[in-house]
Short mmCIF file of C-alpha atoms in Angstrom, two decimals:
data_model
loop_
_atom_site.label_atom_id
_atom_site.label_comp_id
_atom_site.label_asym_id
_atom_site.label_seq_id
_atom_site.Cartn_x
_atom_site.Cartn_y
_atom_site.Cartn_z
CA MET E 1 -0.09 0.03 -0.05
CA ARG E 2 3.01 2.41 0.91
CA TYR E 3 4.53 1.60 -2.59
CA VAL E 4 1.36 2.61 -4.36
CA VAL E 5 1.26 5.78 -2.49
CA PHE E 6 4.73 6.42 -3.09
CA LEU E 7 4.13 6.09 -6.92
CA ALA E 8 1.15 8.24 -6.76
CA ALA E 9 3.30 11.13 -5.01
CA MET E 10 6.10 10.72 -7.61
CA ALA E 11 3.56 10.84 -10.25
CA ALA E 12 2.00 14.17 -8.94
CA GLN E 13 5.49 15.71 -8.41
CA ALA E 14 6.40 14.99 -12.08
CA ALA E 15 3.12 16.42 -13.35
CA VAL E 16 4.07 19.42 -11.42
CA ALA E 17 7.57 19.63 -12.71
CA ALA E 18 6.58 19.28 -16.13
CA PRO E 19 6.75 22.15 -18.42
CA SER E 20 3.21 23.48 -19.83
CA ALA E 21 2.87 22.44 -23.56
CA ASP E 22 2.45 26.18 -24.28
CA THR E 23 5.83 27.20 -23.00
CA ARG E 24 9.47 25.91 -23.23
CA ALA E 25 12.98 26.87 -22.01
CA PRO E 26 14.66 29.52 -24.54
CA THR E 27 17.29 28.01 -26.75
CA LEU E 28 20.84 29.02 -26.60
CA ALA E 29 20.60 30.84 -29.85
CA GLU E 30 17.61 33.05 -28.38
CA GLN E 31 19.38 33.63 -25.35
CA ARG E 32 22.48 34.75 -26.93
CA SER E 33 20.30 37.00 -29.45
CA PHE E 34 18.46 38.66 -26.53
CA GLU E 35 21.94 39.23 -24.83
CA GLN E 36 23.43 40.95 -27.59
CA PHE E 37 20.23 43.31 -28.16
CA MET E 38 20.51 44.20 -24.63
CA GLN E 39 24.22 44.93 -24.70
CA ARG E 40 23.39 47.27 -27.85
CA SER E 41 20.21 49.16 -26.33
CA ALA E 42 20.87 49.12 -22.60
CA PRO E 43 24.42 48.34 -21.86
CA GLY E 44 25.02 47.49 -17.93
CA THR E 45 21.23 46.87 -17.49
CA PRO E 46 20.72 43.31 -15.50
CA LEU E 47 19.39 40.97 -17.98
CA PRO E 48 15.82 40.00 -17.35
CA PRO E 49 14.50 36.55 -17.64
CA LEU E 50 13.59 35.43 -21.06
CA ARG E 51 10.35 33.64 -21.70
CA VAL E 52 9.18 31.60 -24.54
CA GLN E 53 5.46 30.91 -25.03
CA ARG E 54 3.44 29.96 -28.07
CA ALA E 55 1.95 32.77 -29.96
CA ALA E 56 -1.68 33.43 -30.49
CA ASP E 57 -1.76 31.02 -33.67
CA GLY E 58 -0.72 28.09 -31.55
CA LYS E 59 2.04 27.15 -33.63
CA THR E 60 4.96 29.81 -33.70
CA TRP E 61 6.94 30.47 -30.47
CA LEU E 62 7.28 33.84 -29.04
CA ALA E 63 10.24 34.94 -26.96
CA SER E 64 9.98 37.74 -24.71
CA ALA E 65 11.20 39.51 -21.43
CA SER E 66 9.84 42.45 -19.42
CA VAL E 67 11.05 44.66 -16.75
CA GLU E 68 9.81 47.29 -14.37
CA ALA E 69 10.98 50.71 -13.21
CA PRO E 70 10.69 51.57 -9.43
CA PRO E 71 7.04 52.43 -8.65
CA LEU E 72 5.98 55.79 -8.28
CA ARG E 73 3.35 57.34 -5.53
CA LEU E 74 0.88 59.35 -7.29
CA VAL E 75 -2.20 60.99 -5.59
CA LEU E 76 -3.06 58.80 -2.64
CA PRO E 77 -3.39 55.84 -2.61
CA LEU E 78 -2.55 55.50 -6.27
CA CYS E 79 0.72 54.06 -7.66
CA ARG E 80 2.15 53.68 -11.24
CA VAL E 81 4.91 51.83 -12.67
CA THR E 82 6.47 51.84 -16.05
CA ARG E 83 7.01 48.14 -17.53
CA THR E 84 9.13 47.63 -20.86
CA ARG E 85 8.64 44.58 -22.55
CA TYR E 86 11.30 43.10 -25.05
CA THR E 87 9.75 40.90 -27.99
CA GLN E 88 11.66 38.86 -30.65
CA GLN E 89 10.28 39.59 -34.01
CA ALA E 90 9.92 37.22 -36.97
CA ASP E 91 13.39 38.23 -38.60
CA ASP E 92 15.16 37.51 -35.06
CA SER E 93 15.32 41.30 -34.51
CA TRP E 94 13.92 42.41 -31.03
CA ARG E 95 11.32 45.05 -30.47
CA SER E 96 10.91 47.16 -27.29
CA ASP E 97 7.67 48.79 -25.83
CA SER E 98 6.88 50.40 -22.80
CA SER E 99 3.63 50.94 -21.03
CA GLN E 100 2.32 52.42 -17.48
CA HIS E 101 0.06 50.51 -14.99
CA VAL E 102 -1.34 51.76 -12.09
CA TRP E 103 -2.89 50.27 -8.88
CA ILE E 104 -4.23 51.16 -5.46
CA HIS E 105 -1.85 50.60 -2.50
CA HIS E 106 -3.02 52.02 0.94
CA THR E 107 0.62 52.70 2.44
CA THR E 108 3.14 55.41 1.83
CA SER E 109 5.31 52.71 0.03
CA CYS E 110 4.00 51.15 -3.18
CA GLY E 111 5.78 47.76 -2.72
CA THR E 112 5.95 45.24 -5.19
CA PRO E 113 3.44 45.94 -8.30
CA PRO E 114 0.47 43.37 -8.18
CA ALA E 115 -0.65 41.01 -10.82
CA SER E 116 -4.09 42.91 -10.58
CA MET E 117 -2.52 46.23 -11.93
CA VAL E 118 -4.22 47.95 -14.51
CA GLU E 119 -2.52 49.32 -17.77
CA LEU E 120 -3.29 53.15 -18.67
CA ARG E 121 -3.93 52.88 -22.56
CA THR E 122 -4.33 56.68 -22.64
CA ALA E 123 -3.21 59.69 -20.48
CA LEU E 124 -5.54 60.49 -17.63
CA ALA E 125 -5.45 62.68 -14.93
CA GLU E 126 -4.51 61.10 -11.41
CA ILE E 127 -7.70 61.69 -9.79
CA ASP E 128 -9.64 60.37 -12.79
CA MET E 129 -7.79 57.27 -12.67
CA LEU E 130 -8.38 56.93 -8.85
CA ARG E 131 -11.96 57.39 -9.16
CA LEU E 132 -12.29 54.90 -12.21
CA ILE E 133 -10.49 52.20 -10.36
CA GLN E 134 -12.55 52.81 -7.17
CA ALA E 135 -16.02 52.87 -8.89
CA GLN E 136 -15.00 50.03 -11.45
CA GLY E 137 -16.98 47.14 -9.40
CA GLU E 138 -20.15 49.14 -9.40
CA LEU E 139 -19.80 50.28 -12.78
CA LEU E 140 -19.58 46.87 -13.91
CA GLN E 141 -22.66 45.69 -12.21
CA ARG E 142 -24.53 48.53 -13.94
CA ALA E 143 -23.00 47.52 -17.29
CA ARG E 144 -24.47 44.00 -16.87
CA LEU E 145 -27.80 45.84 -17.46
CA LEU E 146 -26.49 46.91 -20.80
CA MET E 147 -24.96 43.59 -21.74
CA ALA E 148 -28.41 41.73 -21.34
CA GLY E 149 -29.46 43.75 -24.55
CA ASN E 150 -26.56 43.49 -26.27
CA THR E 151 -26.41 40.26 -28.63
CA SER E 152 -22.63 40.09 -28.51
CA CYS E 153 -22.58 40.57 -24.64
CA ALA E 154 -25.67 38.75 -23.49
CA PRO E 155 -24.09 35.02 -23.55
CA THR E 156 -20.86 36.46 -21.10
CA ARG E 157 -23.00 38.80 -18.88
CA SER E 158 -22.73 36.16 -15.80
CA ARG E 159 -19.15 35.73 -16.26
CA ASN E 160 -16.32 36.82 -13.76
CA PHE E 161 -14.52 39.96 -15.06
CA GLN E 162 -11.18 41.50 -14.08
CA LEU E 163 -10.37 45.06 -15.01
CA ARG E 164 -7.27 45.30 -17.10
CA SER E 165 -7.18 48.96 -18.86
CA LEU E 166 -8.04 52.47 -18.40
CA GLY E 167 -8.36 54.95 -21.19
CA ARG E 168 -10.62 57.29 -23.26
CA GLY E 169 -12.84 56.10 -26.44
CA ALA E 170 -12.89 58.02 -29.51
CA ASP E 171 -15.87 59.80 -28.25
CA GLY E 172 -13.60 61.24 -25.25
CA MET E 173 -15.48 59.45 -22.86
CA PHE E 174 -13.70 56.98 -20.30
CA LEU E 175 -13.34 53.54 -21.36
CA LEU E 176 -12.71 50.67 -19.05
CA GLY E 177 -11.38 47.38 -20.52
CA TYR E 178 -11.94 43.91 -18.50
CA GLU E 179 -10.99 40.37 -19.43
CA SER E 180 -13.47 37.46 -18.38
CA ASP E 181 -12.68 34.37 -16.86
CA ILE E 182 -12.84 32.51 -20.20
CA GLY E 183 -10.70 35.26 -21.90
CA SER E 184 -13.22 37.04 -23.68
CA ARG E 185 -13.09 41.09 -23.67
CA LEU E 186 -15.71 43.65 -22.21
CA ASP E 187 -15.33 47.29 -22.70
CA ILE E 188 -17.23 49.69 -20.82
CA THR E 189 -17.67 53.13 -21.96
CA VAL E 190 -18.26 55.70 -18.97
CA ARG E 191 -19.63 58.93 -19.23
CA PRO E 192 -18.59 61.60 -16.34
CA SER E 193 -21.01 63.94 -14.91
CA ARG E 194 -19.79 66.19 -12.47
CA ALA E 195 -19.10 63.61 -9.53
CA GLU E 196 -20.88 60.92 -11.00
CA LEU E 197 -19.92 58.09 -13.22
CA THR E 198 -22.24 56.36 -15.44
CA ALA E 199 -21.84 53.03 -17.50
CA TRP E 200 -23.23 54.43 -21.10
CA ASN E 201 -22.29 51.64 -23.32
CA VAL E 202 -20.78 48.01 -23.59
CA ASN E 203 -18.84 46.32 -26.35
CA CYS E 204 -17.81 42.44 -26.11
CA ARG E 205 -15.36 40.53 -28.38
#
């Protein structure tokens, strides 16, 4: 009996240790290419770990790495960090893109950026960022009423959603971007009116 339990435990450990089918270790060529790129573009910068994942097409592999600058305290209790992402292109060259992310943290030090931080897609006033993040749960619940009357949104109306981005739409109104627990996307257009924020429109994809 003990032997059977031992075998089951070993199998469980092997399953945990086994890499995902959608990730793999970088090759020596990928690692060397990234090192050379960093030496040219940011000499002396510590090399961030390289990750290799399957691209959206499910066939090709995408090598990338990211690094974050020290977090900055904005209007209390808001924090912001700049993230730089390095991505290998089809011709084996490398591309760097920077993005801004914000989150709420109720101490004087911003600490380590959480996984739930929100990407800032367009420039917003700090007080607007804070108001939107604090109100996003209520806005989401109100938006579910709009989703019921939207053909593309109705099937995912009851899903769990996580706020991923803040910005403005082409109409100038605020735009909250969400991701559901099944990977679908929801955009909520928010209309400001003095001190009130109103869920005005929804778009699902």
